mmCIF file of C-alpha atoms in Angstrom:
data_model
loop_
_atom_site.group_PDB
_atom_site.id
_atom_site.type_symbol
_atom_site.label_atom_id
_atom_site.label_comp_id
_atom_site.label_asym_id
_atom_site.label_seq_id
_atom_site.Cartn_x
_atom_site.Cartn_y
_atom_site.Cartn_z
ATOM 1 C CA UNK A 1 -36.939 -1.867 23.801
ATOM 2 C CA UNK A 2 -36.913 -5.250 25.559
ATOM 3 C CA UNK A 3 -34.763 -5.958 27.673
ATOM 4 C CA UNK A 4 -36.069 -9.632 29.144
ATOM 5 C CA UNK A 5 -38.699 -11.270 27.198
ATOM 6 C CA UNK A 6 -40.609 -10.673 24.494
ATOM 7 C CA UNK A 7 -38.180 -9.839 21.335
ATOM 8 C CA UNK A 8 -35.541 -11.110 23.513
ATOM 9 C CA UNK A 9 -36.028 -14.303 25.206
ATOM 10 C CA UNK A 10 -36.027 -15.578 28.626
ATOM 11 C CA UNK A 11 -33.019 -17.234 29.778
ATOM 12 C CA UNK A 12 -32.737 -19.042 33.443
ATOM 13 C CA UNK A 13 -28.717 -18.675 33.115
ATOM 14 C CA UNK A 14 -29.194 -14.628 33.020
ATOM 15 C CA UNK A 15 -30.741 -14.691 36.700
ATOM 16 C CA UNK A 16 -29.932 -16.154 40.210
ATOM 17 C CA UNK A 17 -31.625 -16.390 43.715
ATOM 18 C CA UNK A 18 -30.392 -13.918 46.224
ATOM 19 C CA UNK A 19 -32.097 -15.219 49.496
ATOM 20 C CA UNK A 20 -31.718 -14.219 52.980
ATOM 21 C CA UNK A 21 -30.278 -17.773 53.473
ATOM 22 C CA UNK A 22 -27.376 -15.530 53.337
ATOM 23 C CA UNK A 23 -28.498 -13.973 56.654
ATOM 24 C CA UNK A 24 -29.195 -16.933 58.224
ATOM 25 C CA UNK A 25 -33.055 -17.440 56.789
ATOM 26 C CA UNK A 26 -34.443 -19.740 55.095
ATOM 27 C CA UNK A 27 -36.718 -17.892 51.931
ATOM 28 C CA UNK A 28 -35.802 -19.926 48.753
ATOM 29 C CA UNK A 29 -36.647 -18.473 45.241
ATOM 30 C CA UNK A 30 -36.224 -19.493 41.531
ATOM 31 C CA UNK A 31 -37.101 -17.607 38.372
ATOM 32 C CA UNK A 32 -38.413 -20.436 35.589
ATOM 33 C CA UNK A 33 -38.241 -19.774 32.195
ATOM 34 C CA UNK A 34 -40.958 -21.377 29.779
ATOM 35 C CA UNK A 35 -39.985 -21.298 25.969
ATOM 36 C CA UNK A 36 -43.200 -22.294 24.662
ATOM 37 C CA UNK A 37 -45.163 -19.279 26.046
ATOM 38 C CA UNK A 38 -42.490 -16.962 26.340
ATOM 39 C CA UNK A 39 -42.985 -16.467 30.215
ATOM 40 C CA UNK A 40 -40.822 -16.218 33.312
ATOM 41 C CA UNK A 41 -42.249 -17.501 36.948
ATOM 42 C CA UNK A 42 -40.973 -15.807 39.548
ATOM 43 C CA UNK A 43 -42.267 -18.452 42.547
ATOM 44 C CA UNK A 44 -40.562 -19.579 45.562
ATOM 45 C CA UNK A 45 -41.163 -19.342 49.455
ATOM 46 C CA UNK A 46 -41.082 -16.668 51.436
ATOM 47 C CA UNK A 47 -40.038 -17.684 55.488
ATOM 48 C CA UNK A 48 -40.203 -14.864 58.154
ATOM 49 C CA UNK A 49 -40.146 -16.946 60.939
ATOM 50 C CA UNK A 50 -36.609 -17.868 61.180
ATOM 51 C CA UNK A 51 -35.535 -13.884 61.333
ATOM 52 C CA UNK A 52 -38.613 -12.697 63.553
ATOM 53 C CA UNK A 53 -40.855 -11.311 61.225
ATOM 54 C CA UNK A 54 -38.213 -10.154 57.868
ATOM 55 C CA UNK A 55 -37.691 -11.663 55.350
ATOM 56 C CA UNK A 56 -36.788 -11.775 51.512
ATOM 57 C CA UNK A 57 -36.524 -13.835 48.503
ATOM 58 C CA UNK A 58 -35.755 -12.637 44.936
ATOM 59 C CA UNK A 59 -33.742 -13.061 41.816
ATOM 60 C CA UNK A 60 -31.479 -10.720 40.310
ATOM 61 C CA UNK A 61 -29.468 -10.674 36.592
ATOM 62 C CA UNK A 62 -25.880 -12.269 36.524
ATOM 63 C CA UNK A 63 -24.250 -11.297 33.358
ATOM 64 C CA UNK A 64 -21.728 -8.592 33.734
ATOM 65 C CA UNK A 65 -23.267 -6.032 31.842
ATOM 66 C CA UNK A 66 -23.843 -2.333 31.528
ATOM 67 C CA UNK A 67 -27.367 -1.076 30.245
ATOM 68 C CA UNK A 68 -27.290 2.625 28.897
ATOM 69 C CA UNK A 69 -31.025 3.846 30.106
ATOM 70 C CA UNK A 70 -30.991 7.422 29.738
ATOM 71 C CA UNK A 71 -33.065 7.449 25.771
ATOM 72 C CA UNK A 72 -35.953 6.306 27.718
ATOM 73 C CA UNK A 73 -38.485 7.638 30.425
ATOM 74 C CA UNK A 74 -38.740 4.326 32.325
ATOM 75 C CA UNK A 75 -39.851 0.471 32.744
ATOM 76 C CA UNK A 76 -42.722 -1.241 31.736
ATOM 77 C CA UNK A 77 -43.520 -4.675 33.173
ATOM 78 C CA UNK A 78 -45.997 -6.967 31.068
ATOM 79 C CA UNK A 79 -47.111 -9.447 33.701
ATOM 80 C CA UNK A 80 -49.398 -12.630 33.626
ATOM 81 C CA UNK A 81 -51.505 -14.109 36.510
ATOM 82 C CA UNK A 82 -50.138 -14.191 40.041
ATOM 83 C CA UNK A 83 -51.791 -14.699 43.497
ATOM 84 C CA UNK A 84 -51.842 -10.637 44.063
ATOM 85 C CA UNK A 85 -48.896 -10.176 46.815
ATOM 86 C CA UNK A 86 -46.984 -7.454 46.510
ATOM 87 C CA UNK A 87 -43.467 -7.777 44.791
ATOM 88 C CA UNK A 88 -40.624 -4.964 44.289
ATOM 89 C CA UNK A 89 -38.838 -4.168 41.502
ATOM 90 C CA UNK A 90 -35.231 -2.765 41.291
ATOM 91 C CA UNK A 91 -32.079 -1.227 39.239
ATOM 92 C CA UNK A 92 -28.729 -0.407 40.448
ATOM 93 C CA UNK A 93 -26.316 1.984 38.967
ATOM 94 C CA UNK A 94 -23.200 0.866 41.204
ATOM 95 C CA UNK A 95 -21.859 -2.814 42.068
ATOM 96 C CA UNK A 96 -19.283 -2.763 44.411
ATOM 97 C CA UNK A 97 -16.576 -5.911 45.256
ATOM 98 C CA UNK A 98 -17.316 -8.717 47.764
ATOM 99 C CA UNK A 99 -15.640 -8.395 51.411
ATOM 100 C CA UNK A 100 -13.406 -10.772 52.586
ATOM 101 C CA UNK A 101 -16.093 -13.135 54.020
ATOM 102 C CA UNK A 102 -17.553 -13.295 50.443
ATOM 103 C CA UNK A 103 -21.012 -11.640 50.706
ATOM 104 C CA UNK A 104 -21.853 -8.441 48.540
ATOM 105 C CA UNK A 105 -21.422 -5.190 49.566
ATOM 106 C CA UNK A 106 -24.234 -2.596 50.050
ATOM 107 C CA UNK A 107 -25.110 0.052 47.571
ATOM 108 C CA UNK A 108 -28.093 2.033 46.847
ATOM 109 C CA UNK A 109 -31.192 0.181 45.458
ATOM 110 C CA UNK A 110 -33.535 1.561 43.097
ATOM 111 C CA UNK A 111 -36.936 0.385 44.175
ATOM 112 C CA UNK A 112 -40.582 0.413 42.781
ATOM 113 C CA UNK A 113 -43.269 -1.704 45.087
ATOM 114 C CA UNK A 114 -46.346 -3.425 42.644
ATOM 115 C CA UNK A 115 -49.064 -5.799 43.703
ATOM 116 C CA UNK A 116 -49.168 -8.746 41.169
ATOM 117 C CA UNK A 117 -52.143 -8.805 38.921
ATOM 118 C CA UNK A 118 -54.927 -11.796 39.151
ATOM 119 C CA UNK A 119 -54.837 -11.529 35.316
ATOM 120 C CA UNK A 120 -52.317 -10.001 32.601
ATOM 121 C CA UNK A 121 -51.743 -6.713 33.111
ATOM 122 C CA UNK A 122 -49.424 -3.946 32.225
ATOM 123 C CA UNK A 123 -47.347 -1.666 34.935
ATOM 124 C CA UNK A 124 -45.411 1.596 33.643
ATOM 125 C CA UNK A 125 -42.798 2.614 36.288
ATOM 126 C CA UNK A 126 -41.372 6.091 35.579
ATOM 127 C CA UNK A 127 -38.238 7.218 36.673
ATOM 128 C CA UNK A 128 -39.687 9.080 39.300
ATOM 129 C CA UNK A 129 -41.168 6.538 40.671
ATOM 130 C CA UNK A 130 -38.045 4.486 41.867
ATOM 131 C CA UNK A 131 -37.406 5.137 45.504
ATOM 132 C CA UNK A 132 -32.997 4.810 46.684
ATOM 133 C CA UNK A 133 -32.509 2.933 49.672
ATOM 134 C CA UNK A 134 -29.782 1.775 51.163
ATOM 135 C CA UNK A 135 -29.873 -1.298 53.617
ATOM 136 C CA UNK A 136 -33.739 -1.123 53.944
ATOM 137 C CA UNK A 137 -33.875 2.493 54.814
ATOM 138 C CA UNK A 138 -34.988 5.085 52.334
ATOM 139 C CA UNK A 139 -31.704 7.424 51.347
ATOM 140 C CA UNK A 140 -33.403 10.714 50.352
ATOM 141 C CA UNK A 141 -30.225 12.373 49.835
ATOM 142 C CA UNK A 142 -29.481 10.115 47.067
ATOM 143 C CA UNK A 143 -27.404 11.306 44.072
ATOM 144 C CA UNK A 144 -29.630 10.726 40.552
ATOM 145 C CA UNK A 145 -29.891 7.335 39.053
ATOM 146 C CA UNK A 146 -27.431 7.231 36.403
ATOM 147 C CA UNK A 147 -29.304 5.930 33.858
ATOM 148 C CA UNK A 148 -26.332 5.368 31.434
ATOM 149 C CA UNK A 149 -24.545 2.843 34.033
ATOM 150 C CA UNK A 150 -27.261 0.090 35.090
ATOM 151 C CA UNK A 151 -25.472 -2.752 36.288
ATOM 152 C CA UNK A 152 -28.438 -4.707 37.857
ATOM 153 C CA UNK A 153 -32.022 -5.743 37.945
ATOM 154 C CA UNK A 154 -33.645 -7.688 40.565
ATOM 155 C CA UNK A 155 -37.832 -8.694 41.162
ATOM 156 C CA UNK A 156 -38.153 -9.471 44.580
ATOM 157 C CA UNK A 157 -40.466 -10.741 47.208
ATOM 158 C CA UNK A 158 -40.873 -9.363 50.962
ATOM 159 C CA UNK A 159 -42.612 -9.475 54.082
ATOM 160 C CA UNK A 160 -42.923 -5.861 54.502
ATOM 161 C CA UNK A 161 -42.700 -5.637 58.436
ATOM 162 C CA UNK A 162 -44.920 -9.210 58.368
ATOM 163 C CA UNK A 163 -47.462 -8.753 56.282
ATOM 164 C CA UNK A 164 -47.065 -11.721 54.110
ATOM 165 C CA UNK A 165 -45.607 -14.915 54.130
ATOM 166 C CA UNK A 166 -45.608 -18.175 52.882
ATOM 167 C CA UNK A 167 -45.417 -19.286 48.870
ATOM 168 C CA UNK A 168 -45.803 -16.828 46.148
ATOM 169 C CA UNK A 169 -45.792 -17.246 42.534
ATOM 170 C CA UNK A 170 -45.552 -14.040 39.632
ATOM 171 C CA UNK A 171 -45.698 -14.810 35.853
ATOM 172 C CA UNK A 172 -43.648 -11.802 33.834
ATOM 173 C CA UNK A 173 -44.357 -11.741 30.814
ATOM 174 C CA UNK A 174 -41.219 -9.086 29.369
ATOM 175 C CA UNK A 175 -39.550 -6.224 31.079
ATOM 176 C CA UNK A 176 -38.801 -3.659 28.812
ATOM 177 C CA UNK A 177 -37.057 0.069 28.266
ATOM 178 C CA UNK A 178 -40.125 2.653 27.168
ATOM 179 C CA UNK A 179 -40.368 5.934 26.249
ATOM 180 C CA UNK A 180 -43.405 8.323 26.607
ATOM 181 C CA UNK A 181 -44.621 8.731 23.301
ATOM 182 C CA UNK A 182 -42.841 8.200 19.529
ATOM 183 C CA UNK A 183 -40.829 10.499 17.974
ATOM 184 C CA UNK A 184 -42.877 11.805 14.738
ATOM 185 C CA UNK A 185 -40.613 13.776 12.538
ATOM 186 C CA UNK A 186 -43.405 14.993 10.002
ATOM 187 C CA UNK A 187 -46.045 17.034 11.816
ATOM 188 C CA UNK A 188 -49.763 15.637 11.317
ATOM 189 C CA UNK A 189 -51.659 17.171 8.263
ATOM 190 C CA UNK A 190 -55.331 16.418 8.773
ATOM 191 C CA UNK A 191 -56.294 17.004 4.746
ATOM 192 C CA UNK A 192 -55.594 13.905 2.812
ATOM 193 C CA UNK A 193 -55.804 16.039 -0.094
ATOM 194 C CA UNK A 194 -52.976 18.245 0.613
ATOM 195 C CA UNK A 195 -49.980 18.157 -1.081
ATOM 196 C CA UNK A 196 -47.002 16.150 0.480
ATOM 197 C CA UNK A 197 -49.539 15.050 3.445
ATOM 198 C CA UNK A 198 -48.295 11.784 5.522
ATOM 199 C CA UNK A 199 -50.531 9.126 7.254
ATOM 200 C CA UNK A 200 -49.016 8.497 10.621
ATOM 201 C CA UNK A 201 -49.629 5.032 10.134
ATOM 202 C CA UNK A 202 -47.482 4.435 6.882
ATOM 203 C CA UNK A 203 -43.818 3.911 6.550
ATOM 204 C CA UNK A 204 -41.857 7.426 7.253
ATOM 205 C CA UNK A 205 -42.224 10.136 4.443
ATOM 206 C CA UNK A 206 -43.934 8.011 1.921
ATOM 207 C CA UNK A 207 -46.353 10.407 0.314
ATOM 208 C CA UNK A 208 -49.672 9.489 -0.761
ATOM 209 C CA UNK A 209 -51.035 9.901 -4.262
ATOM 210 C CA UNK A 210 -53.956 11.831 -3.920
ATOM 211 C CA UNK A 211 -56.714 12.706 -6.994
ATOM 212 C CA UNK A 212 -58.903 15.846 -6.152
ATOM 213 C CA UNK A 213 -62.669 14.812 -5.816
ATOM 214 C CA UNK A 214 -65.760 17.108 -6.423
ATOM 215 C CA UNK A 215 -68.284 17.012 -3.479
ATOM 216 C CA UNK A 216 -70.870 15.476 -5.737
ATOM 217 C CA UNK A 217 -67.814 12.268 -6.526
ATOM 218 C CA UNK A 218 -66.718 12.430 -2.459
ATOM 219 C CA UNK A 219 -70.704 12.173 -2.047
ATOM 220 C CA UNK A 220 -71.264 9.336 -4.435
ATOM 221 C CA UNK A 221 -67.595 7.432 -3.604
ATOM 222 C CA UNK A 222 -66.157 7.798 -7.240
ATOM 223 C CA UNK A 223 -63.324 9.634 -8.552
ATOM 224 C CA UNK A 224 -63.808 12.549 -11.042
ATOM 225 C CA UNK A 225 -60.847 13.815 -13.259
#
């Protein structure tokens, strides 16, 4: 299922920056939506000077929403080209009102660390593999992701303890809701010639018209009677 991109396409107005200008840095991000090619950029500039060595810029969704998760097994993110930093990825199940001097409260953040591709590529991130923090810190006694109550996704860019800096740019292509493998409700038949038999690739529960064939027709490729 999409969820940005592809089927469903990109909108600037569903995402906004969330710097650490709000900390007193100066990273600046945007998220750029192109209609012809059906790609976001993710691109922006990442300053770790001004806090000694942190810093983060990323976007996040807006739109007061709830997604309902839990029919799926996890996240796969169709990217394009990119200069190969490494970018996080995150959900959160719990959004919590802002204090009194107007900045967002903490809660726990889902995260999944990538390095961007030089060329399209495809990343599935499992359930599993989304670590809880909370402020930075891992939170390993973390109750479950509630996968029924996702309230927010973010893509962001870090220094991780100074390891990168400077401009960064990350073309995503869709972000969508997977699951493992398709439900098949007929089990596979490998005789074409049996009775009722269903090719998995044809609508659901059509049957076939089959004709019986001698070896000497199935030999020759004609049809005998």
């Amino acid at each position: 299922m999409d969820l940005f991109g592809g089927s469903k396409p990109w909108s600037a107005l569903d995402w906004t920056s969330s710097d650490d200008r709000v900390r007193g840095g100066a990273s600046q991000s945007y998220l750029e939506c192109s209609t012809p090619s059906s790609t976001a950029t993710f691109r922006g500039t990442l300053d770790i000077k001004t806090l000694g060595g942190a810093g983060f810029a990323s976007q996040r969704t807006t739109a007061d929403h709830t997604w309902d998760l839990s029919a799926y097994d996890g996240i796969l993110l169709h990217l394009g080209k990119s200069d190969r930093k490494m970018y996080t990825f995150i959900l959160k199940d719990e959004l919590l009102p802002k204090s009194p001097n107007g900045r967002e409260q903490s809660t726990i953040s889902w995260e999944f660390d990538f390095k961007g591709p030089a060329d399209h590529s495809s990343i599935s991130v499992k359930w599993a593999d989304l670590k809880p923090t909370y402020r930075g810190r891992e939170k390993k006694d973390a109750v479950p992701l509630d996968l029924k109550n996702i309230k927010r996704f973010s893509i962001m860019m870090r220094s991780f303890f100074g390891t990168q800096e400077g401009d960064f740019s990350l073309d995503i292509i869709s972000i969508s809701a997977t699951k493992d493998k398709e439900d098949i409700d007929t089990p596979y038949r490998d005789d074409p010639n049996e009775k009722g038999y269903t090719n998995l690739y044809s609508r659901k529960d059509e049957e076939i018209p089959t004709t019986r064939q001698s070896w000497i027709a199935w030999f020759f490729g004609c049809n005998v009677s």
